[in-house]
């Protein structure tokens, strides 16, 4: 029985809190806080109506370390679950250190003024958390998160060594809208417009954004165009699995999405550089975010499925083998259970699972940890029990691209 403080009130947070409420034997008390308390109250009302569980809500500016520390000290949780914006990771980590509480997030820190996804800022907290006897768990979402656990599971149970690894992220959902992002628009667009980057033979190989396309037939979705991208788990996987010669990340996009994105880029709407507009400074991508649909509002209209997994080729008992571990999640089923679409669901459920393993002591340690450093078995078991079942397939050959 554990008290947790969840910071952030978007779709991922909504899913995580609903799933925590469904596991009251683990999470005895939940406090949900964000800058906009009314969003927290709406989630709390949904939780109460669905599961009869009361949760507390609070207003907090997570950029304010002193205020966040004070809230943590007031709530006295065993764990702070950071589901706010990646810009706020470091300030929340600072508050956890000040209050003496463990920390978990789903995405690595990035500065507001630069679309740069690196773990260096959070890895620099290793000694501070270790010396304080506290644990910080980074990236307990799906990718990063589940995909890293899939890789660790493959190495522990399916392959003796891994030579190549491909992470395939397919969202086959359809909202019927001309253009919408399936998670925070600002973060999504910064990620998609960044240069591609993958790990090969001990170094990073970089290229233009969305310039390398392949087609893959995803079970439950069908053939989709997927594009080589950079994603933060590539960095941690390359660090903790130096044996892997090549690590790549692929994400699917429809033609309509890419056409809208191209136009928005061409007219400067995806820029993160400040500009003057009617006597005040604005950042174009933040203005664009205000115009686009709120991802948390897409649940009722999203149909279709996601299919996310990893394909690994390596050796087993001296013989080359390729395995595929993946999960398929249905948007409408996710909405029926939690009021949120599958992209939020596939991140919020792993956040709940990571939190559960920490507060029950199944995952523990002093310092800063990535998902692939920990025992995959209890996490994989909970995925099957809490809405994200996975399966293993043997493929006839490695990917031919």
Coordinates of C-alpha atoms in Angstrom, one line a residue:
X1 CA 0.0 0.0 0.0
X2 CA 1.7 3.2 -1.2
X3 CA 1.1 6.9 -1.7
X4 CA 2.1 8.4 -5.0
X5 CA 2.1 11.9 -6.4
X6 CA 1.5 12.1 -10.2
X7 CA 2.4 15.4 -11.9
X8 CA 0.8 16.2 -15.2
X9 CA -2.8 16.0 -16.5
X10 CA -2.7 15.0 -20.1
X11 CA -3.9 11.7 -21.7
X12 CA -0.9 9.7 -20.4
X13 CA -1.5 10.9 -16.9
X14 CA -5.2 10.1 -17.2
X15 CA -4.5 6.6 -18.2
X16 CA -1.9 6.1 -15.5
X17 CA -4.1 7.4 -12.8
X18 CA -7.1 5.3 -13.9
X19 CA -4.9 2.2 -13.9
X20 CA -3.5 3.0 -10.5
X21 CA -7.0 3.4 -9.2
X22 CA -7.8 -0.1 -10.6
X23 CA -4.9 -1.4 -8.4
X24 CA -5.8 0.0 -5.0
X25 CA -4.0 -2.9 -3.4
X26 CA -0.7 -1.3 -4.7
X27 CA -1.6 2.4 -4.8
X28 CA -3.4 3.2 -1.5
X29 CA -3.5 7.0 -2.2
X30 CA -3.1 9.0 -5.3
X31 CA -2.6 12.8 -5.6
X32 CA -2.7 14.3 -9.1
X33 CA -1.3 17.8 -9.7
X34 CA -0.7 20.0 -12.6
X35 CA -0.6 23.7 -13.6
X36 CA -4.3 23.5 -14.4
X37 CA -6.2 22.0 -11.5
X38 CA -9.4 21.8 -13.4
X39 CA -7.8 19.1 -15.7
X40 CA -6.9 17.1 -12.6
X41 CA -10.4 17.5 -11.2
X42 CA -11.9 16.1 -14.5
X43 CA -9.6 13.1 -14.3
X44 CA -10.5 12.6 -10.7
X45 CA -14.2 12.7 -11.5
X46 CA -13.7 10.1 -14.3
X47 CA -11.8 7.8 -11.9
X48 CA -14.5 8.2 -9.3
X49 CA -17.4 7.5 -11.7
X50 CA -15.6 4.4 -13.2
X51 CA -14.0 2.8 -10.2
X52 CA -15.4 4.5 -7.1
X53 CA -11.9 5.6 -6.0
X54 CA -11.2 9.1 -4.6
X55 CA -8.0 10.9 -5.6
X56 CA -6.7 14.2 -4.4
X57 CA -5.9 17.0 -6.8
X58 CA -3.6 20.1 -6.5
X59 CA -2.3 22.9 -8.6
X60 CA 1.5 23.1 -9.2
X61 CA 3.9 24.8 -11.4
X62 CA 6.4 22.0 -11.9
X63 CA 9.0 24.6 -13.1
X64 CA 9.1 25.9 -9.5
X65 CA 11.4 23.6 -7.6
X66 CA 10.5 25.1 -4.2
X67 CA 6.8 24.9 -4.7
X68 CA 7.1 21.3 -6.1
X69 CA 9.2 20.4 -3.1
X70 CA 6.7 21.8 -0.7
X71 CA 3.9 19.8 -2.4
X72 CA 5.9 16.6 -2.2
X73 CA 6.5 17.3 1.5
X74 CA 2.8 17.9 2.1
X75 CA 1.7 14.8 0.3
X76 CA 4.5 12.6 1.6
X77 CA 4.4 10.1 -1.3
X78 CA 6.8 7.2 -1.7
X79 CA 7.2 8.0 -5.4
X80 CA 6.7 11.0 -7.7
X81 CA 5.5 10.0 -11.1
X82 CA 6.4 12.7 -13.6
X83 CA 4.0 12.8 -16.5
X84 CA 4.4 16.5 -17.2
X85 CA 6.4 18.0 -20.2
X86 CA 10.0 16.7 -20.8
X87 CA 11.1 20.3 -20.2
X88 CA 10.3 19.9 -16.5
X89 CA 12.2 16.7 -15.8
X90 CA 15.1 18.3 -14.1
X91 CA 13.1 20.6 -11.9
X92 CA 11.0 17.7 -10.7
X93 CA 14.1 15.6 -10.1
X94 CA 15.6 18.5 -8.1
X95 CA 12.4 18.6 -6.0
X96 CA 12.5 14.9 -5.4
X97 CA 16.1 15.2 -4.2
X98 CA 15.2 18.0 -1.9
X99 CA 12.2 16.1 -0.5
X100 CA 13.9 12.7 -0.3
X101 CA 11.5 10.9 -2.6
X102 CA 12.0 8.4 -5.5
X103 CA 11.3 9.6 -9.1
X104 CA 9.9 8.1 -12.3
X105 CA 9.2 9.6 -15.8
X106 CA 8.3 8.5 -19.3
X107 CA 10.5 10.7 -21.6
X108 CA 13.9 12.2 -21.3
X109 CA 14.7 15.8 -20.6
X110 CA 14.9 18.3 -23.5
X111 CA 15.6 22.0 -23.2
X112 CA 12.8 24.3 -24.3
X113 CA 15.0 26.3 -26.7
X114 CA 16.6 23.3 -28.6
X115 CA 15.0 20.2 -30.0
X116 CA 17.7 17.9 -28.6
X117 CA 16.9 14.5 -27.1
X118 CA 19.7 13.3 -24.9
X119 CA 20.0 11.6 -21.5
X120 CA 23.2 13.4 -20.5
X121 CA 21.3 15.9 -18.3
X122 CA 19.5 13.2 -16.3
X123 CA 22.4 10.8 -16.2
X124 CA 24.4 13.6 -14.6
X125 CA 22.1 13.1 -11.5
X126 CA 23.5 9.6 -10.9
X127 CA 25.7 10.5 -8.0
X128 CA 23.2 12.8 -6.3
X129 CA 20.4 10.1 -6.3
X130 CA 22.9 7.4 -5.3
X131 CA 24.3 9.4 -2.4
X132 CA 20.8 10.3 -1.3
X133 CA 19.7 6.6 -1.3
X134 CA 17.0 7.4 -3.9
X135 CA 16.0 5.8 -7.2
X136 CA 15.2 7.6 -10.4
X137 CA 13.7 5.5 -13.2
X138 CA 13.8 7.1 -16.7
X139 CA 11.6 6.4 -19.6
X140 CA 8.9 4.1 -18.2
X141 CA 6.5 4.6 -21.2
X142 CA 6.3 2.4 -24.3
X143 CA 9.0 3.8 -26.5
X144 CA 11.1 4.5 -24.5
X145 CA 10.1 1.9 -21.9
X146 CA 8.4 -1.2 -23.1
X147 CA 10.6 -1.5 -26.2
X148 CA 13.7 -1.4 -23.9
X149 CA 12.2 -4.1 -21.7
X150 CA 11.4 -6.2 -24.8
X151 CA 15.1 -5.9 -25.7
X152 CA 16.2 -7.0 -22.3
X153 CA 13.7 -9.9 -22.3
X154 CA 15.1 -11.0 -25.7
X155 CA 18.6 -10.9 -24.4
X156 CA 17.7 -12.8 -21.2
X157 CA 15.5 -15.5 -22.7
X158 CA 15.5 -15.6 -26.5
X159 CA 19.0 -14.8 -27.8
X160 CA 22.5 -15.2 -26.4
X161 CA 23.6 -12.1 -28.2
X162 CA 22.0 -9.4 -30.3
X163 CA 23.6 -8.1 -33.5
X164 CA 20.8 -5.8 -34.9
X165 CA 17.8 -4.3 -33.3
X166 CA 14.9 -2.4 -35.0
X167 CA 12.1 -0.7 -33.1
X168 CA 8.9 -0.4 -35.1
X169 CA 6.2 2.0 -33.9
X170 CA 2.9 1.9 -35.9
X171 CA -0.2 3.9 -35.0
X172 CA -2.9 2.7 -37.4
X173 CA -5.5 4.9 -35.7
X174 CA -7.7 7.2 -37.7
X175 CA -9.4 10.3 -36.2
X176 CA -11.1 11.5 -39.4
X177 CA -9.5 14.9 -38.8
X178 CA -7.3 16.6 -41.5
X179 CA -4.4 16.9 -39.1
X180 CA -3.9 16.0 -35.5
X181 CA -1.0 14.7 -33.3
X182 CA -1.6 11.7 -31.1
X183 CA 0.4 13.1 -28.2
X184 CA 1.5 16.6 -27.1
X185 CA 1.7 18.5 -30.4
X186 CA 4.7 20.6 -29.4
X187 CA 6.7 17.5 -28.4
X188 CA 5.5 15.4 -31.3
X189 CA 6.4 18.0 -34.0
X190 CA 9.8 18.7 -32.5
X191 CA 10.5 15.0 -32.6
X192 CA 9.2 14.4 -36.1
X193 CA 11.1 17.3 -37.6
X194 CA 14.5 16.4 -36.1
X195 CA 17.2 14.8 -38.2
X196 CA 17.1 11.0 -38.3
X197 CA 19.9 9.3 -36.3
X198 CA 20.7 5.6 -35.7
X199 CA 23.5 3.6 -34.1
X200 CA 25.8 1.6 -36.4
X201 CA 29.2 0.0 -35.8
X202 CA 29.9 2.1 -32.7
X203 CA 28.9 5.5 -34.0
X204 CA 25.9 7.7 -34.8
X205 CA 24.7 8.0 -38.4
X206 CA 22.7 11.1 -39.1
X207 CA 20.5 12.1 -42.0
X208 CA 17.6 14.5 -43.0
X209 CA 14.3 14.1 -41.2
X210 CA 11.9 11.6 -42.8
X211 CA 14.2 10.9 -45.7
X212 CA 14.5 7.1 -45.3
X213 CA 11.2 5.2 -45.9
X214 CA 10.4 1.5 -45.8
X215 CA 7.0 -0.4 -46.0
X216 CA 6.1 -3.0 -43.4
X217 CA 3.0 -5.1 -43.0
X218 CA 1.8 -4.6 -39.4
X219 CA -0.5 -7.2 -38.0
X220 CA -3.9 -5.7 -37.1
X221 CA -3.1 -2.6 -39.2
X222 CA -1.8 -3.6 -42.6
X223 CA 1.0 -2.3 -44.8
X224 CA 2.3 1.1 -43.7
X225 CA 5.1 3.4 -44.7
X226 CA 7.5 3.9 -41.8
X227 CA 10.3 6.4 -41.5
X228 CA 13.8 6.2 -39.9
X229 CA 13.9 8.6 -36.9
X230 CA 15.9 9.3 -33.8
X231 CA 14.4 8.3 -30.5
X232 CA 15.9 8.6 -27.1
X233 CA 16.0 4.9 -26.2
X234 CA 18.5 4.4 -29.0
X235 CA 21.0 6.2 -26.8
X236 CA 20.5 4.1 -23.7
X237 CA 20.3 0.9 -25.6
X238 CA 23.6 1.7 -27.3
X239 CA 25.1 2.4 -23.9
X240 CA 23.9 -0.7 -22.1
X241 CA 24.1 -3.1 -25.0
X242 CA 27.4 -2.2 -26.7
X243 CA 27.4 -5.6 -28.5
X244 CA 24.6 -4.5 -30.8
X245 CA 26.1 -3.4 -34.1
X246 CA 23.0 -1.5 -35.4
X247 CA 20.0 0.0 -33.6
X248 CA 17.3 1.8 -35.5
X249 CA 13.9 3.3 -34.8
X250 CA 11.0 3.5 -37.3
X251 CA 7.6 5.3 -37.0
X252 CA 4.7 5.2 -39.4
X253 CA 3.1 8.3 -40.9
X254 CA 0.3 8.7 -43.4
X255 CA 0.7 10.8 -46.5
X256 CA -1.9 13.4 -45.4
X257 CA 0.0 13.9 -42.1
X258 CA 3.3 14.4 -43.9
X259 CA 1.8 16.9 -46.4
X260 CA 0.3 19.0 -43.6
X261 CA 3.6 18.8 -41.8
X262 CA 5.5 19.9 -44.9
X263 CA 3.3 23.0 -45.3
X264 CA 3.6 23.9 -41.7
X265 CA 7.4 23.6 -41.8
X266 CA 7.6 25.6 -45.0
X267 CA 5.7 28.5 -43.5
X268 CA 7.7 28.4 -40.2
X269 CA 4.9 27.1 -37.9
X270 CA 7.1 24.3 -36.5
X271 CA 9.9 26.7 -35.5
X272 CA 11.0 26.9 -31.8
X273 CA 12.6 30.3 -32.4
X274 CA 10.9 33.3 -30.7
X275 CA 9.4 35.9 -32.9
X276 CA 7.5 39.2 -32.5
X277 CA 3.8 39.2 -33.2
X278 CA 1.6 42.3 -32.5
X279 CA 4.0 43.6 -30.0
X280 CA 4.6 40.4 -28.0
X281 CA 7.0 37.5 -28.3
X282 CA 5.6 34.2 -29.3
X283 CA 7.1 30.8 -30.3
X284 CA 5.4 29.5 -33.5
X285 CA 5.2 25.9 -32.5
X286 CA 3.5 26.8 -29.2
X287 CA 1.0 28.9 -31.1
X288 CA 0.4 26.0 -33.5
X289 CA -0.1 23.7 -30.5
X290 CA -3.0 26.0 -29.3
X291 CA -4.7 25.6 -32.7
X292 CA -4.5 21.8 -32.9
X293 CA -6.8 19.4 -31.2
X294 CA -5.9 18.4 -27.7
X295 CA -4.7 14.8 -27.9
X296 CA -6.7 13.9 -24.8
X297 CA -9.8 14.9 -26.7
X298 CA -9.2 12.4 -29.5
X299 CA -10.3 9.3 -27.6
X300 CA -14.0 9.3 -28.7
X301 CA -13.2 9.6 -32.4
X302 CA -10.1 7.4 -32.8
X303 CA -10.5 4.1 -34.5
X304 CA -8.0 1.4 -35.3
X305 CA -5.0 -0.1 -33.6
X306 CA -1.4 0.5 -32.7
X307 CA 1.3 -2.1 -33.2
X308 CA 4.7 -1.5 -31.5
X309 CA 7.5 -3.9 -31.1
X310 CA 11.2 -4.8 -31.6
X311 CA 12.8 -7.1 -34.1
X312 CA 16.2 -8.5 -33.0
X313 CA 18.6 -10.7 -34.9
X314 CA 21.4 -12.5 -33.1
X315 CA 22.8 -15.9 -32.1
X316 CA 21.1 -18.6 -30.1
X317 CA 23.2 -21.7 -29.4
X318 CA 25.5 -20.6 -32.2
X319 CA 22.7 -20.3 -34.8
X320 CA 21.5 -17.0 -36.2
X321 CA 17.9 -16.3 -35.3
X322 CA 15.5 -13.4 -35.7
X323 CA 12.7 -12.7 -33.1
X324 CA 9.9 -10.2 -33.1
X325 CA 8.2 -9.1 -29.8
X326 CA 5.3 -6.8 -30.0
X327 CA 2.0 -5.5 -28.6
X328 CA -1.2 -4.6 -30.5
X329 CA -3.5 -2.2 -28.7
X330 CA -7.0 -1.2 -29.9
X331 CA -8.0 2.5 -29.7
X332 CA -11.6 1.9 -29.0
X333 CA -10.9 -0.7 -26.3
X334 CA -8.5 1.7 -24.6
X335 CA -11.1 4.4 -24.7
X336 CA -13.8 2.2 -23.2
X337 CA -11.6 1.3 -20.3
X338 CA -10.0 4.7 -19.4
X339 CA -11.5 7.4 -21.6
X340 CA -8.3 7.8 -23.6
X341 CA -7.0 6.6 -27.0
X342 CA -4.4 3.9 -27.4
X343 CA -1.3 6.2 -27.8
X344 CA -2.0 7.6 -24.3
X345 CA -2.9 4.1 -23.1
X346 CA 0.3 2.5 -24.3
X347 CA 2.4 5.1 -22.4
X348 CA 0.2 5.4 -19.3
X349 CA 0.0 1.7 -18.5
X350 CA 3.8 1.2 -18.5
X351 CA 4.1 4.3 -16.3
X352 CA 1.7 2.6 -13.8
X353 CA 3.6 -0.7 -14.0
X354 CA 7.0 0.9 -13.5
X355 CA 5.6 2.8 -10.5
X356 CA 4.1 -0.4 -9.1
X357 CA 7.4 -2.3 -9.4
X358 CA 9.2 0.6 -7.6
X359 CA 6.7 1.0 -4.7
X360 CA 6.5 -2.8 -4.1
X361 CA 10.3 -3.1 -4.1
X362 CA 10.5 -5.4 -7.1
X363 CA 12.6 -2.8 -8.9
X364 CA 14.9 -1.0 -6.5
X365 CA 18.3 0.6 -6.4
X366 CA 20.2 3.8 -5.6
X367 CA 20.9 6.1 -8.5
X368 CA 19.5 6.8 -12.0
X369 CA 18.3 3.9 -14.0
X370 CA 17.1 3.2 -17.5
X371 CA 14.5 0.5 -18.1
X372 CA 17.0 -2.0 -19.8
X373 CA 19.1 -2.1 -16.6
X374 CA 16.3 -3.8 -14.6
X375 CA 14.9 -7.4 -14.6
X376 CA 12.3 -7.5 -17.4
X377 CA 10.3 -10.5 -16.1
X378 CA 8.0 -8.8 -13.6
X379 CA 7.3 -5.9 -16.0
X380 CA 6.5 -8.3 -18.8
X381 CA 4.2 -10.3 -16.5
X382 CA 2.3 -7.1 -15.6
X383 CA 2.0 -6.0 -19.2
X384 CA 0.0 -9.2 -19.8
X385 CA -2.2 -8.6 -16.8
X386 CA -2.9 -4.9 -17.2
X387 CA -4.0 -4.4 -20.8
X388 CA -0.9 -4.6 -23.0
X389 CA -0.4 -8.3 -23.9
X390 CA 2.6 -9.2 -25.9
X391 CA 3.7 -12.1 -28.1
X392 CA 6.9 -13.5 -29.5
X393 CA 7.3 -14.6 -33.1
X394 CA 10.2 -16.2 -34.8
X395 CA 10.9 -14.6 -38.2
X396 CA 12.3 -16.6 -41.1
X397 CA 15.1 -14.0 -41.8
X398 CA 16.3 -10.6 -40.6
X399 CA 14.8 -7.4 -42.1
X400 CA 16.0 -7.0 -45.7
X401 CA 16.5 -3.3 -45.4

